[in-house]
Tab-separated table of C-alpha atoms in Angstrom:
chain	number	residue	atom	x	y	z
A	304	UNK	CA	-57.766	-111.208	-153.228
A	305	UNK	CA	-54.619	-109.232	-152.360
A	306	UNK	CA	-54.554	-107.377	-149.026
A	307	UNK	CA	-54.222	-103.571	-148.896
A	308	UNK	CA	-50.590	-103.981	-147.808
A	309	UNK	CA	-49.843	-106.189	-150.844
A	310	UNK	CA	-51.637	-103.756	-153.183
A	311	UNK	CA	-49.508	-100.847	-151.933
A	312	UNK	CA	-46.252	-102.822	-152.356
A	313	UNK	CA	-47.320	-103.758	-155.897
A	314	UNK	CA	-48.139	-100.095	-156.608
A	315	UNK	CA	-44.677	-98.993	-155.330
A	316	UNK	CA	-42.943	-101.727	-157.411
A	317	UNK	CA	-44.681	-100.486	-160.563
A	318	UNK	CA	-43.629	-96.836	-159.997
A	319	UNK	CA	-40.853	-95.549	-162.240
A	320	UNK	CA	-37.353	-95.381	-160.754
A	321	UNK	CA	-36.777	-91.853	-159.415
A	322	UNK	CA	-40.464	-91.106	-158.663
A	323	UNK	CA	-41.273	-89.473	-155.340
A	324	UNK	CA	-43.486	-91.346	-152.884
A	325	UNK	CA	-45.456	-89.929	-149.985
A	326	UNK	CA	-47.743	-91.460	-147.363
A	327	UNK	CA	-50.501	-88.985	-148.235
A	328	UNK	CA	-50.246	-89.623	-151.984
A	329	UNK	CA	-50.461	-93.407	-151.585
A	330	UNK	CA	-53.280	-93.180	-149.033
A	331	UNK	CA	-55.269	-91.016	-151.477
A	332	UNK	CA	-54.452	-93.039	-154.630
A	333	UNK	CA	-55.330	-96.430	-153.118
A	334	UNK	CA	-57.950	-95.212	-150.628
A	335	UNK	CA	-56.215	-96.641	-147.573
A	336	UNK	CA	-55.388	-95.152	-144.182
A	337	UNK	CA	-52.124	-93.217	-143.755
A	338	UNK	CA	-50.990	-95.784	-141.165
A	339	UNK	CA	-51.369	-98.645	-143.677
A	340	UNK	CA	-49.528	-96.600	-146.336
A	341	UNK	CA	-46.680	-95.792	-143.898
A	342	UNK	CA	-46.197	-99.472	-142.937
A	343	UNK	CA	-46.077	-100.536	-146.602
A	344	UNK	CA	-43.498	-97.807	-147.434
A	345	UNK	CA	-41.308	-99.005	-144.532
A	346	UNK	CA	-41.528	-102.577	-145.861
A	347	UNK	CA	-40.585	-101.323	-149.372
A	348	UNK	CA	-37.559	-99.594	-147.779
A	349	UNK	CA	-36.518	-102.900	-146.110
A	350	UNK	CA	-36.784	-104.609	-149.497
A	351	UNK	CA	-34.493	-101.970	-151.081
A	352	UNK	CA	-37.205	-100.533	-153.362
A	353	UNK	CA	-37.218	-97.011	-151.921
A	354	UNK	CA	-34.861	-94.675	-150.039
A	355	UNK	CA	-35.861	-91.908	-147.629
A	356	UNK	CA	-33.711	-88.759	-147.481
A	357	UNK	CA	-34.104	-85.990	-144.939
A	358	UNK	CA	-35.501	-82.745	-146.447
A	359	UNK	CA	-35.995	-84.502	-149.810
A	360	UNK	CA	-38.515	-87.264	-149.088
A	361	UNK	CA	-38.917	-90.864	-150.194
A	362	UNK	CA	-38.012	-91.885	-153.738
A	363	UNK	CA	-38.251	-95.114	-155.736
A	364	UNK	CA	-34.745	-96.491	-156.363
A	365	UNK	CA	-33.402	-99.343	-158.450
A	366	UNK	CA	-33.453	-102.612	-156.493
A	367	UNK	CA	-29.883	-103.877	-156.416
A	368	UNK	CA	-29.111	-107.495	-157.177
A	369	UNK	CA	-26.854	-109.267	-154.708
A	370	UNK	CA	-23.962	-109.481	-157.189
A	371	UNK	CA	-24.088	-105.705	-157.645
A	372	UNK	CA	-24.428	-104.789	-153.976
A	373	UNK	CA	-21.115	-102.888	-153.825
A	374	UNK	CA	-22.611	-100.125	-155.976
A	375	UNK	CA	-24.431	-97.318	-154.188
A	376	UNK	CA	-27.161	-94.969	-155.371
A	377	UNK	CA	-26.700	-91.206	-154.884
A	378	UNK	CA	-29.678	-91.368	-152.477
A	379	UNK	CA	-27.742	-93.809	-150.262
A	380	UNK	CA	-24.667	-91.540	-150.381
A	381	UNK	CA	-26.774	-88.622	-149.062
A	382	UNK	CA	-27.789	-90.755	-146.064
A	383	UNK	CA	-24.254	-92.096	-145.455
A	384	UNK	CA	-22.646	-88.613	-145.330
A	385	UNK	CA	-25.679	-86.969	-143.631
A	386	UNK	CA	-25.773	-84.545	-146.537
A	387	UNK	CA	-28.149	-82.003	-148.061
A	388	UNK	CA	-29.187	-82.040	-151.720
A	389	UNK	CA	-28.578	-78.644	-153.378
A	390	UNK	CA	-29.695	-79.624	-156.895
A	391	UNK	CA	-30.395	-82.505	-159.292
A	392	UNK	CA	-32.903	-84.227	-156.974
A	393	UNK	CA	-34.400	-86.153	-159.902
A	394	UNK	CA	-31.140	-88.073	-160.321
A	395	UNK	CA	-30.897	-89.388	-156.751
A	396	UNK	CA	-32.074	-92.855	-157.815
A	397	UNK	CA	-29.074	-93.328	-160.162
A	398	UNK	CA	-26.243	-95.718	-159.305
A	399	UNK	CA	-22.665	-94.446	-159.129
A	400	UNK	CA	-19.877	-96.690	-160.395
A	401	UNK	CA	-16.951	-95.054	-158.574
A	402	UNK	CA	-15.985	-91.962	-156.626
A	403	UNK	CA	-13.113	-89.598	-157.369
A	404	UNK	CA	-11.427	-87.292	-154.836
A	405	UNK	CA	-10.731	-83.863	-156.345
A	406	UNK	CA	-7.489	-82.978	-154.592
A	407	UNK	CA	-5.381	-81.964	-157.606
A	408	UNK	CA	-5.203	-79.330	-160.341
A	409	UNK	CA	-8.262	-78.967	-162.551
A	410	UNK	CA	-6.783	-80.445	-165.771
A	411	UNK	CA	-5.341	-83.473	-163.946
A	412	UNK	CA	-8.574	-84.029	-162.016
A	413	UNK	CA	-10.831	-84.004	-165.088
A	414	UNK	CA	-8.827	-86.856	-166.616
A	415	UNK	CA	-10.273	-89.126	-163.906
A	416	UNK	CA	-13.883	-87.849	-163.989
A	417	UNK	CA	-16.328	-89.835	-166.144
A	418	UNK	CA	-20.094	-90.244	-166.482
A	419	UNK	CA	-21.612	-92.088	-163.519
A	420	UNK	CA	-18.856	-90.991	-161.095
A	421	UNK	CA	-19.189	-89.019	-157.882
A	422	UNK	CA	-16.601	-86.241	-157.532
A	423	UNK	CA	-15.747	-85.385	-153.913
A	424	UNK	CA	-14.420	-81.828	-153.812
A	425	UNK	CA	-14.450	-78.582	-151.788
A	426	UNK	CA	-15.760	-75.097	-152.757
A	427	UNK	CA	-14.431	-75.003	-156.350
A	428	UNK	CA	-17.383	-73.799	-158.463
A	429	UNK	CA	-15.682	-74.297	-161.818
A	430	UNK	CA	-14.892	-77.922	-160.917
A	431	UNK	CA	-18.545	-78.492	-159.914
A	432	UNK	CA	-19.690	-77.268	-163.353
A	433	UNK	CA	-17.135	-79.283	-165.369
A	434	UNK	CA	-17.905	-82.479	-163.402
A	435	UNK	CA	-21.644	-82.142	-164.146
A	436	UNK	CA	-20.899	-81.532	-167.834
A	437	UNK	CA	-18.813	-84.738	-167.832
A	438	UNK	CA	-21.837	-86.660	-166.467
A	439	UNK	CA	-20.657	-86.965	-162.854
A	440	UNK	CA	-22.493	-85.983	-159.670
A	441	UNK	CA	-20.767	-83.739	-157.105
A	442	UNK	CA	-20.312	-84.104	-153.348
A	443	UNK	CA	-19.095	-80.848	-151.751
A	444	UNK	CA	-17.277	-81.317	-148.428
A	445	UNK	CA	-16.667	-78.932	-145.515
A	446	UNK	CA	-20.273	-77.656	-145.500
A	447	UNK	CA	-19.649	-75.406	-148.548
A	448	UNK	CA	-22.301	-74.312	-151.027
A	449	UNK	CA	-22.253	-73.842	-154.811
A	450	UNK	CA	-23.596	-71.119	-157.134
A	451	UNK	CA	-27.014	-70.847	-158.817
A	452	UNK	CA	-25.647	-71.732	-162.280
A	453	UNK	CA	-24.324	-75.058	-161.013
A	454	UNK	CA	-27.659	-75.831	-159.264
A	455	UNK	CA	-29.588	-75.017	-162.460
A	456	UNK	CA	-27.241	-77.262	-164.497
A	457	UNK	CA	-27.618	-80.092	-161.939
A	458	UNK	CA	-31.436	-79.876	-162.190
A	459	UNK	CA	-31.273	-79.837	-166.001
A	460	UNK	CA	-28.894	-82.844	-166.225
A	461	UNK	CA	-30.577	-84.679	-163.305
A	462	UNK	CA	-27.231	-85.176	-161.580
A	463	UNK	CA	-27.204	-84.559	-157.802
A	464	UNK	CA	-25.081	-81.892	-156.143
A	465	UNK	CA	-24.785	-82.817	-152.463
A	466	UNK	CA	-23.164	-80.916	-149.609
A	467	UNK	CA	-21.896	-82.376	-146.315
A	468	UNK	CA	-20.286	-80.793	-143.268
A	469	UNK	CA	-17.632	-83.544	-143.075
A	470	UNK	CA	-14.135	-83.141	-144.545
A	471	UNK	CA	-12.980	-85.063	-147.645
A	472	UNK	CA	-11.037	-87.755	-145.780
A	473	UNK	CA	-13.951	-88.505	-143.418
A	474	UNK	CA	-16.420	-88.646	-146.326
A	475	UNK	CA	-14.237	-91.093	-148.301
A	476	UNK	CA	-13.870	-93.251	-145.169
A	477	UNK	CA	-17.663	-93.240	-144.564
A	478	UNK	CA	-18.437	-94.286	-148.158
A	479	UNK	CA	-15.726	-96.964	-148.087
A	480	UNK	CA	-17.124	-98.285	-144.806
A	481	UNK	CA	-20.629	-98.525	-146.315
A	482	UNK	CA	-19.329	-100.404	-149.387
A	483	UNK	CA	-17.218	-102.673	-147.153
A	484	UNK	CA	-20.237	-103.499	-144.946
A	485	UNK	CA	-22.229	-104.378	-148.055
A	486	UNK	CA	-19.423	-106.648	-149.293
A	487	UNK	CA	-19.616	-108.554	-145.996
A	488	UNK	CA	-23.405	-108.852	-146.441
A	489	UNK	CA	-22.830	-110.116	-149.971
A	490	UNK	CA	-20.825	-113.070	-148.600
A	491	UNK	CA	-23.574	-114.164	-146.179
A	492	UNK	CA	-25.636	-116.959	-147.721
A	493	UNK	CA	-29.363	-116.281	-147.422
A	494	UNK	CA	-32.347	-118.577	-148.002
A	495	UNK	CA	-32.966	-116.758	-151.295
A	496	UNK	CA	-29.600	-118.038	-152.602
A	497	UNK	CA	-30.376	-121.739	-152.215
A	498	UNK	CA	-34.165	-122.198	-152.080
A	499	UNK	CA	-35.970	-124.527	-154.487
A	500	UNK	CA	-38.187	-122.010	-156.375
A	501	UNK	CA	-41.976	-122.286	-156.575
A	502	UNK	CA	-41.969	-123.648	-160.150
A	503	UNK	CA	-39.833	-126.622	-158.988
A	504	UNK	CA	-41.643	-127.126	-155.660
A	505	UNK	CA	-44.119	-129.953	-155.093
A	506	UNK	CA	-46.993	-128.827	-152.881
A	507	UNK	CA	-50.521	-129.876	-151.942
A	508	UNK	CA	-53.690	-127.832	-151.467
A	509	UNK	CA	-56.131	-127.809	-148.554
A	510	UNK	CA	-58.857	-129.473	-150.682
A	511	UNK	CA	-56.632	-132.491	-151.552
A	512	UNK	CA	-57.136	-135.905	-149.893
A	513	UNK	CA	-54.696	-138.449	-148.432
A	514	UNK	CA	-55.037	-140.365	-151.719
A	515	UNK	CA	-53.401	-137.392	-153.506
A	516	UNK	CA	-50.433	-137.608	-151.098
A	517	UNK	CA	-49.889	-141.283	-152.051
A	518	UNK	CA	-50.079	-140.423	-155.770
A	519	UNK	CA	-47.510	-137.610	-155.381
A	520	UNK	CA	-45.277	-139.794	-153.213
A	521	UNK	CA	-45.152	-142.476	-155.926
A	522	UNK	CA	-44.584	-139.916	-158.699
A	523	UNK	CA	-41.941	-137.722	-157.007
A	524	UNK	CA	-40.330	-139.959	-154.378
A	525	UNK	CA	-40.759	-137.116	-151.834
A	526	UNK	CA	-42.711	-137.591	-148.609
A	527	UNK	CA	-42.990	-133.995	-147.293
A	528	UNK	CA	-45.011	-131.211	-148.921
A	529	UNK	CA	-46.220	-127.724	-147.926
A	530	UNK	CA	-50.027	-127.373	-147.972
A	531	UNK	CA	-51.462	-124.144	-149.403
A	532	UNK	CA	-54.923	-122.568	-149.691
A	533	UNK	CA	-56.441	-121.162	-152.949
A	534	UNK	CA	-54.556	-117.851	-152.346
A	535	UNK	CA	-51.177	-119.695	-152.320
A	536	UNK	CA	-50.775	-119.052	-148.574
A	537	UNK	CA	-49.082	-121.773	-146.488
A	538	UNK	CA	-51.533	-123.468	-144.104
A	539	UNK	CA	-49.584	-126.553	-143.082
A	540	UNK	CA	-47.030	-129.297	-143.797
A	541	UNK	CA	-47.818	-132.925	-144.603
A	542	UNK	CA	-45.366	-135.815	-144.095
A	543	UNK	CA	-45.478	-139.645	-144.162
A	544	UNK	CA	-46.114	-139.855	-140.389
A	545	UNK	CA	-49.271	-137.698	-140.779
A	546	UNK	CA	-50.943	-139.978	-143.354
A	547	UNK	CA	-49.978	-143.241	-141.652
A	548	UNK	CA	-53.192	-145.281	-141.146
A	549	UNK	CA	-55.436	-142.493	-142.524
A	550	UNK	CA	-58.296	-143.311	-144.925
A	551	UNK	CA	-57.640	-142.457	-148.600
A	552	UNK	CA	-60.561	-139.983	-148.734
A	553	UNK	CA	-59.556	-138.121	-145.548
A	554	UNK	CA	-58.990	-134.407	-146.348
A	555	UNK	CA	-55.317	-133.357	-146.072
A	556	UNK	CA	-56.462	-130.437	-143.897
A	557	UNK	CA	-57.536	-132.921	-141.169
A	558	UNK	CA	-54.158	-134.694	-140.861
A	559	UNK	CA	-51.576	-132.007	-141.767
A	560	UNK	CA	-49.410	-130.176	-139.214
A	561	UNK	CA	-51.014	-126.731	-138.954
A	562	UNK	CA	-49.081	-123.452	-138.459
A	563	UNK	CA	-45.726	-124.966	-139.501
A	564	UNK	CA	-42.370	-123.273	-138.922
A	565	UNK	CA	-41.555	-121.130	-141.972
A	566	UNK	CA	-38.696	-118.863	-143.087
A	567	UNK	CA	-38.472	-115.845	-145.390
A	568	UNK	CA	-36.071	-115.175	-148.273
A	569	UNK	CA	-33.841	-112.863	-146.236
A	570	UNK	CA	-33.196	-115.327	-143.361
A	571	UNK	CA	-29.546	-116.408	-143.109
A	572	UNK	CA	-28.794	-120.055	-143.866
A	573	UNK	CA	-26.896	-120.387	-140.532
A	574	UNK	CA	-30.070	-119.408	-138.664
A	575	UNK	CA	-32.157	-121.887	-140.718
A	576	UNK	CA	-29.656	-124.705	-139.987
A	577	UNK	CA	-30.100	-124.111	-136.255
A	578	UNK	CA	-33.924	-124.296	-136.527
A	579	UNK	CA	-33.867	-127.414	-138.722
A	580	UNK	CA	-31.478	-129.354	-136.480
A	581	UNK	CA	-33.078	-128.193	-133.228
A	582	UNK	CA	-36.616	-129.034	-134.400
A	583	UNK	CA	-35.607	-132.128	-136.419
A	584	UNK	CA	-37.091	-130.700	-139.642
A	585	UNK	CA	-36.096	-131.928	-143.118
A	586	UNK	CA	-38.010	-129.384	-145.238
A	587	UNK	CA	-39.120	-125.795	-144.558
A	588	UNK	CA	-41.551	-123.658	-146.607
A	589	UNK	CA	-40.184	-120.248	-147.685
A	590	UNK	CA	-42.827	-117.503	-147.568
A	591	UNK	CA	-43.191	-113.763	-148.210
A	592	UNK	CA	-44.632	-111.172	-145.798
A	593	UNK	CA	-48.199	-112.327	-146.573
A	594	UNK	CA	-47.388	-116.057	-146.113
A	595	UNK	CA	-47.493	-116.786	-149.864
A	596	UNK	CA	-45.383	-119.823	-150.759
A	597	UNK	CA	-42.156	-118.864	-152.598
A	598	UNK	CA	-40.473	-122.286	-152.516
A	599	UNK	CA	-38.928	-124.746	-150.067
A	600	UNK	CA	-35.524	-125.270	-148.472
A	601	UNK	CA	-34.137	-128.695	-147.535
A	602	UNK	CA	-31.864	-129.587	-144.634
A	603	UNK	CA	-29.419	-131.267	-147.024
A	604	UNK	CA	-29.059	-128.054	-149.118
A	605	UNK	CA	-28.653	-125.937	-145.972
A	606	UNK	CA	-25.799	-128.027	-144.562
A	607	UNK	CA	-24.110	-128.235	-147.974
A	608	UNK	CA	-24.295	-124.408	-148.311
A	609	UNK	CA	-22.763	-123.932	-144.844
A	610	UNK	CA	-19.827	-126.178	-145.735
A	611	UNK	CA	-19.334	-124.313	-149.037
A	612	UNK	CA	-19.244	-120.879	-147.357
A	613	UNK	CA	-16.463	-122.010	-145.011
A	614	UNK	CA	-14.269	-122.649	-148.065
A	615	UNK	CA	-15.016	-119.299	-149.709
A	616	UNK	CA	-12.526	-116.399	-149.399
A	617	UNK	CA	-14.284	-113.459	-147.746
A	618	UNK	CA	-14.138	-110.128	-149.572
A	619	UNK	CA	-14.925	-108.133	-146.439
A	620	UNK	CA	-13.216	-109.151	-143.172
A	621	UNK	CA	-15.627	-109.481	-140.231
A	622	UNK	CA	-14.598	-109.314	-136.550
A	623	UNK	CA	-14.576	-113.132	-136.415
A	624	UNK	CA	-12.270	-113.275	-139.472
A	625	UNK	CA	-9.959	-110.727	-137.848
A	626	UNK	CA	-9.677	-112.765	-134.630
A	627	UNK	CA	-9.508	-116.262	-136.142
A	628	UNK	CA	-6.994	-115.086	-138.774
A	629	UNK	CA	-4.506	-114.483	-135.930
A	630	UNK	CA	-5.261	-117.808	-134.245
A	631	UNK	CA	-2.302	-120.257	-134.072
A	632	UNK	CA	-2.402	-123.899	-133.074
A	633	UNK	CA	0.260	-124.920	-130.518
A	634	UNK	CA	0.122	-128.698	-130.249
A	635	UNK	CA	1.839	-130.291	-127.243
A	636	UNK	CA	1.609	-134.112	-127.357
A	637	UNK	CA	-2.065	-135.093	-127.308
A	638	UNK	CA	-3.148	-131.599	-126.147
A	639	UNK	CA	-4.419	-128.920	-128.526
A	640	UNK	CA	-3.533	-125.412	-127.314
A	641	UNK	CA	-4.015	-122.142	-129.190
A	642	UNK	CA	-2.462	-118.677	-129.192
A	643	UNK	CA	-3.659	-115.251	-130.355
A	644	UNK	CA	-2.079	-111.788	-130.274
A	645	UNK	CA	-4.302	-108.860	-129.213
A	646	UNK	CA	-4.251	-106.281	-132.046
A	647	UNK	CA	-5.547	-102.672	-131.695
A	648	UNK	CA	-8.839	-103.578	-133.473
A	649	UNK	CA	-9.597	-106.180	-130.799
A	650	UNK	CA	-9.568	-103.730	-127.905
A	651	UNK	CA	-12.098	-101.459	-126.193
A	652	UNK	CA	-11.671	-97.725	-125.541
A	653	UNK	CA	-9.402	-98.482	-122.542
A	654	UNK	CA	-6.944	-100.515	-124.637
A	655	UNK	CA	-8.045	-103.797	-123.054
A	656	UNK	CA	-9.279	-106.837	-125.006
A	657	UNK	CA	-13.012	-106.442	-125.664
A	658	UNK	CA	-15.522	-108.881	-124.168
A	659	UNK	CA	-16.838	-109.716	-127.641
A	660	UNK	CA	-13.345	-110.770	-128.811
A	661	UNK	CA	-12.845	-112.903	-125.692
A	662	UNK	CA	-16.126	-114.686	-126.471
A	663	UNK	CA	-14.936	-115.280	-130.064
A	664	UNK	CA	-11.631	-116.741	-128.756
A	665	UNK	CA	-13.534	-119.132	-126.481
A	666	UNK	CA	-15.928	-120.124	-129.292
A	667	UNK	CA	-13.074	-120.747	-131.748
A	668	UNK	CA	-11.096	-122.825	-129.217
A	669	UNK	CA	-14.165	-124.923	-128.353
A	670	UNK	CA	-15.115	-125.345	-132.033
A	671	UNK	CA	-11.632	-126.460	-133.098
A	672	UNK	CA	-11.375	-128.913	-130.202
A	673	UNK	CA	-14.763	-130.486	-130.921
A	674	UNK	CA	-13.884	-130.812	-134.618
A	675	UNK	CA	-10.838	-132.929	-133.661
A	676	UNK	CA	-13.223	-135.501	-132.189
A	677	UNK	CA	-16.285	-135.162	-134.414
A	678	UNK	CA	-16.311	-133.954	-138.007
A	679	UNK	CA	-19.070	-131.534	-138.984
A	680	UNK	CA	-20.372	-128.082	-138.100
A	681	UNK	CA	-21.656	-126.798	-134.811
A	682	UNK	CA	-23.958	-124.176	-133.343
A	683	UNK	CA	-22.969	-122.699	-129.953
A	684	UNK	CA	-25.845	-122.963	-127.481
A	685	UNK	CA	-24.391	-121.555	-124.305
A	686	UNK	CA	-21.172	-119.971	-122.985
A	687	UNK	CA	-20.520	-119.297	-119.297
A	688	UNK	CA	-17.554	-116.923	-119.279
A	689	UNK	CA	-15.590	-115.575	-116.307
A	690	UNK	CA	-13.363	-112.495	-116.829
A	691	UNK	CA	-10.625	-112.856	-114.216
A	692	UNK	CA	-8.034	-110.248	-115.280
A	693	UNK	CA	-7.961	-107.594	-118.039
A	694	UNK	CA	-5.622	-108.212	-120.994
A	695	UNK	CA	-4.036	-105.191	-122.657
A	696	UNK	CA	-3.186	-104.347	-126.265
A	697	UNK	CA	-0.346	-106.284	-128.008
A	698	UNK	CA	-0.441	-109.084	-125.418
A	699	UNK	CA	-0.424	-112.748	-126.416
A	700	UNK	CA	-3.206	-114.963	-125.052
A	701	UNK	CA	-2.778	-118.743	-124.689
A	702	UNK	CA	-5.940	-120.846	-124.777
A	703	UNK	CA	-6.221	-124.381	-123.395
A	704	UNK	CA	-9.293	-126.454	-124.138
A	705	UNK	CA	-10.447	-129.627	-122.388
A	706	UNK	CA	-13.228	-131.794	-123.795
A	707	UNK	CA	-15.635	-132.623	-120.951
A	708	UNK	CA	-18.263	-134.527	-122.903
A	709	UNK	CA	-19.120	-135.284	-126.535
A	710	UNK	CA	-22.247	-137.105	-127.686
A	711	UNK	CA	-24.062	-137.656	-130.962
A	712	UNK	CA	-25.794	-134.264	-130.842
A	713	UNK	CA	-24.002	-132.186	-128.175
A	714	UNK	CA	-20.532	-131.341	-126.878
A	715	UNK	CA	-19.150	-129.587	-123.756
A	716	UNK	CA	-15.729	-127.927	-123.601
A	717	UNK	CA	-13.840	-126.251	-120.758
A	718	UNK	CA	-11.621	-123.364	-121.989
A	719	UNK	CA	-8.956	-121.520	-119.973
A	720	UNK	CA	-7.230	-118.339	-121.175
A	721	UNK	CA	-3.726	-117.419	-119.977
A	722	UNK	CA	-1.406	-114.421	-120.332
A	723	UNK	CA	2.257	-114.930	-119.363
A	724	UNK	CA	1.324	-118.058	-117.391
A	725	UNK	CA	-1.435	-116.336	-115.361
A	726	UNK	CA	-5.074	-117.267	-115.854
A	727	UNK	CA	-7.096	-114.307	-117.209
A	728	UNK	CA	-10.384	-116.008	-118.153
A	729	UNK	CA	-12.294	-119.274	-117.901
A	730	UNK	CA	-15.317	-120.557	-119.819
A	731	UNK	CA	-17.673	-123.498	-120.263
A	732	UNK	CA	-18.976	-123.873	-123.819
A	733	UNK	CA	-21.935	-126.063	-124.872
A	734	UNK	CA	-22.609	-126.667	-128.570
A	735	UNK	CA	-25.075	-128.480	-130.784
A	736	UNK	CA	-23.314	-130.706	-133.360
A	737	UNK	CA	-24.503	-130.848	-136.971
A	738	UNK	CA	-23.620	-134.021	-138.880
A	739	UNK	CA	-22.209	-133.658	-142.377
């Protein structure tokens, strides 16, 4: 039997794209409390099923696939630019394919405007009307309004007319930033990208016996299985060590590991790798919010995915990419030293190198040094960092690393940071090593 929370999420999923959703309406329709309805709507928002807009309400939007994440809905644009919807509310769920800045003469501008676009323009009423007729939505900058005819046309065509107090340049920057952030997210490998789906997963049920484990082990060659109840909820994990010496008729429930570590679809693979190595786990069940089994993820697949992502070109440059992209190796005999120039993006509001960037420099130095001695990936466990002197913009930092200790599972590195021969920072880095 599905819980009330699950029933509400199912109800929201089945609503038509563009339909309005309210806590009161759901509470009344499904006879649940308003608190339960509110929590389910928030979960639907996290899953990308709905979008909430100030002074408009919550609407059902199209759930974007990961390969289409760089496209925004008009509802998301309203939130990005902190705008107000003047007309065409029923079209807020639609996806826009590109935005056009209307900073030219009318005839020239209309050559670029097509259906599914968003035209960013000031208080030019005729342009608003022509854009809507061409099938494009309109974003009016500078806090300007439009006339009643345009609003009526927007409602009729179900194309939003949005107004924002920001200027055109700021608006374009804000939208670009949102798309750029989503491109970075797109590059991050999540559990959902590499899990073995339910239809290909071998699992056992709580009413099975140890004998069933032996049968499955012979048939599949696997030794670890999630254990589920009749509602498909994960109750435990069973492995070879659990059935060792157990009678064939012993219920699986008696020997399984209860309350196992689990992950959800939206967990990053890097985070899963850390858990699996730290806990010595070979196989993890993947579950939804109600603990239903969605599939499994293996340690081998996780480590392979991590190695693949390091070879992929990133579409969006993260802070780490920015710093490590300016990292140069300066080898002197058997020593490995590194150098990095401080660019404006690496500084704080005072024009000094930011603490976050310094931490990245230490991490990168330690990682590169450890990789010279032991192939594989690593997860940083601890950094003790001393900031001795501030380093200003456009300075060059030299980093010297010394390997203190390296074992099968752990490594320790001492890192010193210099500017013009003077020490400006010192750190001790400890990392967990992941074998390839």
